[in-house]
Coordinates of C-alpha atoms in Angstrom, one line a residue:
X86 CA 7.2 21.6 -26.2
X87 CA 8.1 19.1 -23.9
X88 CA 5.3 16.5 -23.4
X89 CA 3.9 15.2 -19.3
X90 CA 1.0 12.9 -18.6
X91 CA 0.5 12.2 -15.2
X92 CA -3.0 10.0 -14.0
X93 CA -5.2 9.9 -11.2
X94 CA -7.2 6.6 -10.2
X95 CA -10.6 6.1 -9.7
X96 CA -9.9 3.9 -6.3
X97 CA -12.0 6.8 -4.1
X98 CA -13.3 10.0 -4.1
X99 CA -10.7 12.9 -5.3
X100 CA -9.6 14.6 -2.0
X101 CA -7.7 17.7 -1.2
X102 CA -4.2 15.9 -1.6
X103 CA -5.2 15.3 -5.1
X104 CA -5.8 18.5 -6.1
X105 CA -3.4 21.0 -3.7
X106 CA -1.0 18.0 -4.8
X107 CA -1.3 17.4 -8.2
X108 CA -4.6 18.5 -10.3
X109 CA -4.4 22.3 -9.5
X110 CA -0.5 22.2 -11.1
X111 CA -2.3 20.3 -13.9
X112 CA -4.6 23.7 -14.9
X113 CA -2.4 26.3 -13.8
X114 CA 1.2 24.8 -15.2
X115 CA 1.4 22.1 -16.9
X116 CA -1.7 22.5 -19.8
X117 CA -0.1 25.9 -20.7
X118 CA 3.4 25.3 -21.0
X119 CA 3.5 21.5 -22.1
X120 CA 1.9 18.9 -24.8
X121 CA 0.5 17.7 -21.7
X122 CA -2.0 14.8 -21.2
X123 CA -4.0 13.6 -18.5
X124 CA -5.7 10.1 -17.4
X125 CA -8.2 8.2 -15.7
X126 CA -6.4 5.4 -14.9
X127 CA -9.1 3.3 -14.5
X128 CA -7.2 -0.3 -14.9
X129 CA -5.1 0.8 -12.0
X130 CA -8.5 0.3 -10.0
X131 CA -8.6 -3.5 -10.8
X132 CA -5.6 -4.4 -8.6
X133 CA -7.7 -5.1 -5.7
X134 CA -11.1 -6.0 -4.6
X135 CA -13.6 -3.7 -6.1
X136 CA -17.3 -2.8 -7.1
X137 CA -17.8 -2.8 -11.2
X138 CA -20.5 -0.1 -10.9
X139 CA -18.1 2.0 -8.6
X140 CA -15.4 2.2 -10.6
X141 CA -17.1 3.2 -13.5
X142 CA -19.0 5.8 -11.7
X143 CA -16.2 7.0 -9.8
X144 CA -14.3 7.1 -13.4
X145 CA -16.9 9.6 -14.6
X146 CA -16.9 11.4 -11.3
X147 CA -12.9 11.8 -11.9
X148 CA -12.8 12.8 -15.4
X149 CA -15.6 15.5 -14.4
X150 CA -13.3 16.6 -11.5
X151 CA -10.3 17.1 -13.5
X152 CA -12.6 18.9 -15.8
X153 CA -13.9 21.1 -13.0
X154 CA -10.5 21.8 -12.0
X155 CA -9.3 23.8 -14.9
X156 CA -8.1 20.9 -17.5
X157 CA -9.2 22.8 -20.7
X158 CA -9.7 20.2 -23.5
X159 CA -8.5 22.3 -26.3
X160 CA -5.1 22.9 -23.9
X161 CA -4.3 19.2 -23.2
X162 CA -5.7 15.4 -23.9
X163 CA -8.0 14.3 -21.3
X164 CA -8.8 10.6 -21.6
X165 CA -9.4 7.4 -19.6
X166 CA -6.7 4.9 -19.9
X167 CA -9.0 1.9 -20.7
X168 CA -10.3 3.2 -23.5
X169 CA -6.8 3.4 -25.4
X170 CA -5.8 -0.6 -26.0
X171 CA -2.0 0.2 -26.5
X172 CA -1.6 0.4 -22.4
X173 CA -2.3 -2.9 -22.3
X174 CA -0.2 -3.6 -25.3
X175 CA 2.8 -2.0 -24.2
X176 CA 2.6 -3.7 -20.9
X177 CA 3.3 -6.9 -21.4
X178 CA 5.8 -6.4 -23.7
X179 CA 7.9 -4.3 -20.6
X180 CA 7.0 -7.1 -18.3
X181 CA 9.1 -9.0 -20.7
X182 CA 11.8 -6.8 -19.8
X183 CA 11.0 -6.2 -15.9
X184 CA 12.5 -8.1 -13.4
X185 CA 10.6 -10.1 -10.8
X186 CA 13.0 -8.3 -7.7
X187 CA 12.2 -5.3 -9.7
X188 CA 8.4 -5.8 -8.6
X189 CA 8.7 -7.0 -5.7
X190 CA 10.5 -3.8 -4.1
X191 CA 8.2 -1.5 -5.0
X192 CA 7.2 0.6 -1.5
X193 CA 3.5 0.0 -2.1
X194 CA 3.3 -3.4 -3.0
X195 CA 5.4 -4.6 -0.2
X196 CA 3.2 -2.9 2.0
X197 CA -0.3 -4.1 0.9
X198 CA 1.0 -7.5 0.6
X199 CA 2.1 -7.3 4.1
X200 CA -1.3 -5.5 5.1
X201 CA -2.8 -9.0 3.6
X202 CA -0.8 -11.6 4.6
X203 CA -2.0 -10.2 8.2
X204 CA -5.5 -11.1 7.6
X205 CA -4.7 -14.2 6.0
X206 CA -5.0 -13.1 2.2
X207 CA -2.9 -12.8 -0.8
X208 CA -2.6 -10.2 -3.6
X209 CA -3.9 -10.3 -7.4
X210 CA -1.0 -10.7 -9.5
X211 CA -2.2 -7.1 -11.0
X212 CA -0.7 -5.6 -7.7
X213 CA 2.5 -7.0 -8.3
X214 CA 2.3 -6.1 -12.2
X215 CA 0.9 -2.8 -11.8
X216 CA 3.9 -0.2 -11.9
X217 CA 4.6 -1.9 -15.3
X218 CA 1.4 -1.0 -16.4
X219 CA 2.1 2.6 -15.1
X220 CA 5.5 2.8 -16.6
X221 CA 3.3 1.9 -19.8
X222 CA 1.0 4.6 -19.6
X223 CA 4.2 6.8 -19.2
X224 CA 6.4 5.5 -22.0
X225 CA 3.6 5.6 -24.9
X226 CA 3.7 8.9 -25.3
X227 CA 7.4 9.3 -25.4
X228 CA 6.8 11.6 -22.3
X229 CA 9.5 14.6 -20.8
X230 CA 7.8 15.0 -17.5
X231 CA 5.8 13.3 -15.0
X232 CA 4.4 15.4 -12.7
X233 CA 3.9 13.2 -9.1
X234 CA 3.8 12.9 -5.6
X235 CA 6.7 11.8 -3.5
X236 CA 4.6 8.9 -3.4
X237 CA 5.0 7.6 -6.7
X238 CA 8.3 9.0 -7.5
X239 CA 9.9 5.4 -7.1
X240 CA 7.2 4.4 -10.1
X241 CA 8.5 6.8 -12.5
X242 CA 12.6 5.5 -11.7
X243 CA 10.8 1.9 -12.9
X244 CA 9.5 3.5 -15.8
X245 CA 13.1 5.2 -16.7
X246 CA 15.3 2.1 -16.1
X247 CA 12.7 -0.1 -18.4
X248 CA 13.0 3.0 -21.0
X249 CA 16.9 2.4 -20.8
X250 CA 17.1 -1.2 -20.9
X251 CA 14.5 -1.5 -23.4
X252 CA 16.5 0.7 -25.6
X253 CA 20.0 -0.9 -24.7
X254 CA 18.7 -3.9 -26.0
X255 CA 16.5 -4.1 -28.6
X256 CA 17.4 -0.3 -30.1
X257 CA 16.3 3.4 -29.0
X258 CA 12.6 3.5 -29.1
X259 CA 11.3 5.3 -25.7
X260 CA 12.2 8.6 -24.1
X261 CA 13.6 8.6 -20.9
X262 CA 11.3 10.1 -18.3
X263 CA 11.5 12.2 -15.4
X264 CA 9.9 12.9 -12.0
X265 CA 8.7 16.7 -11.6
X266 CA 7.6 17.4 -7.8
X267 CA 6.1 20.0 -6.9
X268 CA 7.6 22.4 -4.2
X269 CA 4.6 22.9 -1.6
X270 CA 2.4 20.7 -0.9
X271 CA 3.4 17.4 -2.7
X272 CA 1.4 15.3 0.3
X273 CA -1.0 16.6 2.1
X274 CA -1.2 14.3 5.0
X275 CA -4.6 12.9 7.0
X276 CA -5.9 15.6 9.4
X277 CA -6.5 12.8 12.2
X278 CA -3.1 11.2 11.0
X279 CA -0.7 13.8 10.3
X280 CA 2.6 10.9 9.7
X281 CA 0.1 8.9 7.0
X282 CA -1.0 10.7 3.5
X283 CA -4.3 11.7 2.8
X284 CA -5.4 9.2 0.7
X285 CA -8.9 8.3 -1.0
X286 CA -8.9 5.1 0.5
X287 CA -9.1 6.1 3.9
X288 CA -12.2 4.1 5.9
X289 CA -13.6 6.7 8.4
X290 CA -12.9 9.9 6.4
X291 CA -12.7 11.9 9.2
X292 CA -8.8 13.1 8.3
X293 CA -10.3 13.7 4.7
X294 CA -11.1 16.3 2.9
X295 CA -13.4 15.5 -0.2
X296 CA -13.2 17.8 -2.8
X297 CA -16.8 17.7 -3.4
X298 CA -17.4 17.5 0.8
X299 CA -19.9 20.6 1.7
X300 CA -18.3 23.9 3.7
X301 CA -19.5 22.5 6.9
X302 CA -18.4 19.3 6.4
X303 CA -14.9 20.9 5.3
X304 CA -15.2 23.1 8.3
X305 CA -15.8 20.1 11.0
X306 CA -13.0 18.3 9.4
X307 CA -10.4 20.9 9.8
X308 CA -11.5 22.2 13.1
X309 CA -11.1 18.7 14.5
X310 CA -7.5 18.3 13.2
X311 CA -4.6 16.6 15.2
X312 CA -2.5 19.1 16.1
X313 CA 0.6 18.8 18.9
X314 CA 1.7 19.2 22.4
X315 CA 2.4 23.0 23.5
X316 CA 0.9 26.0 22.7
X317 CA 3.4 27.6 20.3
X318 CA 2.7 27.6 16.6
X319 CA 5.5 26.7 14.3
X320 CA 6.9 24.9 12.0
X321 CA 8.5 21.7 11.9
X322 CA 7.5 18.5 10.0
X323 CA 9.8 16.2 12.2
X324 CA 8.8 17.1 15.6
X325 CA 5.1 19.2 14.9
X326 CA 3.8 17.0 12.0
X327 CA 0.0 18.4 12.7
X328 CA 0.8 21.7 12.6
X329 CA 3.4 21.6 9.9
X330 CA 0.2 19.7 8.0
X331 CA -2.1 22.6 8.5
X332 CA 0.2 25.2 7.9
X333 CA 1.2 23.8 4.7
X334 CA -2.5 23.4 3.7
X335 CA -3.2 27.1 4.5
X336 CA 0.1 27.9 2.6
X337 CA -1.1 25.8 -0.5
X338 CA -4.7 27.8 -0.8
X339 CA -3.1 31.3 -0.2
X340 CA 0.1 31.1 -2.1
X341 CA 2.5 32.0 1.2
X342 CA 5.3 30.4 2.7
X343 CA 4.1 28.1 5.6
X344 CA 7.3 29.1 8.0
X345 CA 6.2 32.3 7.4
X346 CA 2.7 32.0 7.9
X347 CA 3.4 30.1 11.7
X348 CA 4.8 33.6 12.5
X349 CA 1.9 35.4 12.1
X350 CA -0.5 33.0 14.6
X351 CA -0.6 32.5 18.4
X352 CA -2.9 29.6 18.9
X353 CA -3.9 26.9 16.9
X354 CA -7.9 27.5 16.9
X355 CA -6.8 30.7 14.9
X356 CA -5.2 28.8 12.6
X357 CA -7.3 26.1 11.8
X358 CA -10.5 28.8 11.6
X359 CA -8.2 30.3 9.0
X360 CA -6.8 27.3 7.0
X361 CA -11.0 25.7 7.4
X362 CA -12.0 29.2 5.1
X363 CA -8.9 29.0 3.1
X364 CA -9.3 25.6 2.1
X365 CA -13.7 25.8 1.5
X366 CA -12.9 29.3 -0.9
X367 CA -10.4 26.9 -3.1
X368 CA -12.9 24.2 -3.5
X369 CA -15.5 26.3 -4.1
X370 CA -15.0 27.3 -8.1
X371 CA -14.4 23.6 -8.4
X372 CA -17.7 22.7 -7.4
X373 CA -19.5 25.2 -9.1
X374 CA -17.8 24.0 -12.2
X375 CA -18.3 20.4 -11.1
X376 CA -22.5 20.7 -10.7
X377 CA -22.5 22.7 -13.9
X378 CA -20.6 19.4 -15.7
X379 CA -22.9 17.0 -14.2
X380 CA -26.0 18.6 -15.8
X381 CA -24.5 18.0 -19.3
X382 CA -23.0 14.9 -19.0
X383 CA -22.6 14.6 -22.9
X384 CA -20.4 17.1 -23.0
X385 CA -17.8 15.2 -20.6
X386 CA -18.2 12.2 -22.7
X387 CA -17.6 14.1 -26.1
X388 CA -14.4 15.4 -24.1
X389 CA -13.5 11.4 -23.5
X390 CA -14.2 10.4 -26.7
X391 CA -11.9 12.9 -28.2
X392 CA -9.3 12.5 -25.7
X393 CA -9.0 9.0 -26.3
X394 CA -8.9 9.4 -30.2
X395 CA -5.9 11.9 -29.6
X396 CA -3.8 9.6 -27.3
X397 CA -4.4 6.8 -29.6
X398 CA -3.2 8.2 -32.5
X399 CA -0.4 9.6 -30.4
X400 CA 0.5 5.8 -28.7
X401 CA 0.5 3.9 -31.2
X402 CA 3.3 4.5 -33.2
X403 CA 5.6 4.3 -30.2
X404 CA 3.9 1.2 -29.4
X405 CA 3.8 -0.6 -33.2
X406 CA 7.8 0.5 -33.2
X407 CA 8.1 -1.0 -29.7
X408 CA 6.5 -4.5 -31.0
X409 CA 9.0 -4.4 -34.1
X410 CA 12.2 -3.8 -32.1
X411 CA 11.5 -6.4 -29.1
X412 CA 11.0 -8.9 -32.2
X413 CA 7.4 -9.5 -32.9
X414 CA 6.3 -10.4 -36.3
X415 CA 3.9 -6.7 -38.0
X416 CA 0.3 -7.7 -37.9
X417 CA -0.2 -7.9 -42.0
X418 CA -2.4 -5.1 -43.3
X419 CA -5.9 -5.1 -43.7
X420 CA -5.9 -4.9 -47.7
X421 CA -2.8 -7.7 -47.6
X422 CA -5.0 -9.6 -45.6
X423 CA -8.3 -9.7 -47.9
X424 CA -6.4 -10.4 -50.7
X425 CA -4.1 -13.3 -49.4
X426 CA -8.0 -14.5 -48.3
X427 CA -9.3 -14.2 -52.2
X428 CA -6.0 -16.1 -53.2
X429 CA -6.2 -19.1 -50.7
X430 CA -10.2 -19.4 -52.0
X431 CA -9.2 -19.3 -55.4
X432 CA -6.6 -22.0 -54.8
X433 CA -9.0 -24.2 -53.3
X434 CA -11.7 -23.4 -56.0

């Protein structure tokens, strides 16, 4: 079986995007035909300003999402990236083989950087660093497929061209990974900003849809969409990004085409009504599931702890051999070590 990981971070509260985009694939796909695995990527969550206590609640909050959402632990490894040390490990050692330029072109830096340097800050060095760390997480595991958004597509070519030059140089040690988009629905876009993603990090919510937001809530939030000039309903992403938005929402949740669904309405308050239900019946299993997890909370952290044992085991022979070929000297083993101890004591004796 080919092997995927793919991550989510812990920077917000999981939104529609996340899942029509990403986790729903996750349970339905990738679990049943892959050695897949799936992360918390909680160190991802350092990179900028931040609450301790939030991201370790919104940690637990995602792993019980993802749980909620169909990830079935004895189908795939569900863990949270901090609690497996050879991430770290492996990430210096490819920002040893990263370029600064490299870095410095990535889409989403660029633009953060830019978004401080207008209020008069500057970025943690994390920010800069972080796609290293990502192409870490990837290359551990001697992963196939990385299932993402268009969003993070350029992250996964960073993790492939370190895989290559890594091995060019210092011998073949990683698997070369590759993107896997999905064909509907890879970005969901903000309801009051149909050109901008819908992101966790938005700061009014109002184009947002939570997955754990209540119907109404869901309802309001749909109803209130941007949609565009004239009265026809149809598709087009360039020119109609609002309705394009909402008719590839409604497409997601039903399992239609969203050109052909635009066929089939005359005004937009009949489509929104319908893509408002659509979008409330597919959150509402995952909810259900979601308060029935938080009232055993143990069992999501025997699920961690397992996970994490599982990845480990899996990492860190990629990551020992990875050590070995870029030329660090083998940590000497715990029984060498005692008795090289007992000899230097004896000596001395």
């Amino acid at each position: 079986m080919a092997r995927v990981f793919s991550g989510i971070q812990p920077t917000g509260h999981l939104t529609l995007g996340n899942y029509l985009g990403a986790m729903r694939r996750w349970a339905e796909v990738d679990q049943h035909q892959a050695d897949a695995l799936f992360c918390v990527v909680d160190l991802h969550a350092l990179t900028m300003d931040h609450d301790p206590a939030r991201v370790r609640r919104l940690s637990r909050q995602a792993a019980t999402l993802l749980l909620a959402s169909g990830l079935d632990p004895e189908l795939c490894t569900l863990f949270v990236q901090s609690h497996v040390d050879e991430h770290a490990r492996l990430s210096y050692v490819l920002e040893c083989v990263a370029s600064d330029g490299e870095m410095r072109r990535m889409i989403q830096y660029k633009e953060k950087a830019a978004k401080e340097a207008a209020r008069g800050r500057s970025v943690r060095v994390s920010l800069l660093t972080y796609p290293v760390l990502m192409a870490a997480d990837i290359l551990a595991y001697r992963t196939d497929d990385v299932p993402v958004g268009e969003d993070q597509a350029q992250h996964v070519e960073l993790a492939r061209d370190l895989a290559v030059r890594f091995n060019q140089r210092y011998g073949h040690t990683f698997t070369v990974p590759r993107a896997t988009l999905p064909a509907v629905a890879a970005r969901v876009m903000n309801l009051q900003e149909p050109t901008r993603k819908m992101g966790k990090s938005d700061e009014s919510g109002l184009g947002v849809v939570y997955l754990l937001d209540e119907p109404d809530v869901v309802r309001k939030k749909v109803m209130r969409a941007v949609t565009d000039s004239g009265r026809e309903v149809v598709y087009d992403r360039e020119e109609r990004p609002g309705l394009a938005n909402l008719l590839e929402i409604l497409a997601a949740c039903t399992g239609r085409d969203p050109e052909a669904l635009s066929d089939a309405y005359e005004s937009y308050g009949a489509l929104k009504k319908d893509t408002a239900e659509a979008v409330v019946e597919v959150l509402r299993p995952v909810q259900d599931r979601h308060r029935e997890l938080c009232a055993d909370p143990g069992y999501v952290e025997g699920v961690l702890r397992a996970g994490a044992g599982r990845a480990r085991a899996m990492a860190r022979p990629t990551v020992d051999a990875a050590y070995r070929a870029i030329g660090l000297l083998p940590a000497v083993p715990e029984a060498g070590a005692e008795a090289d101890a007992g000899g230097v004591l004896n000596a001395v004796r």
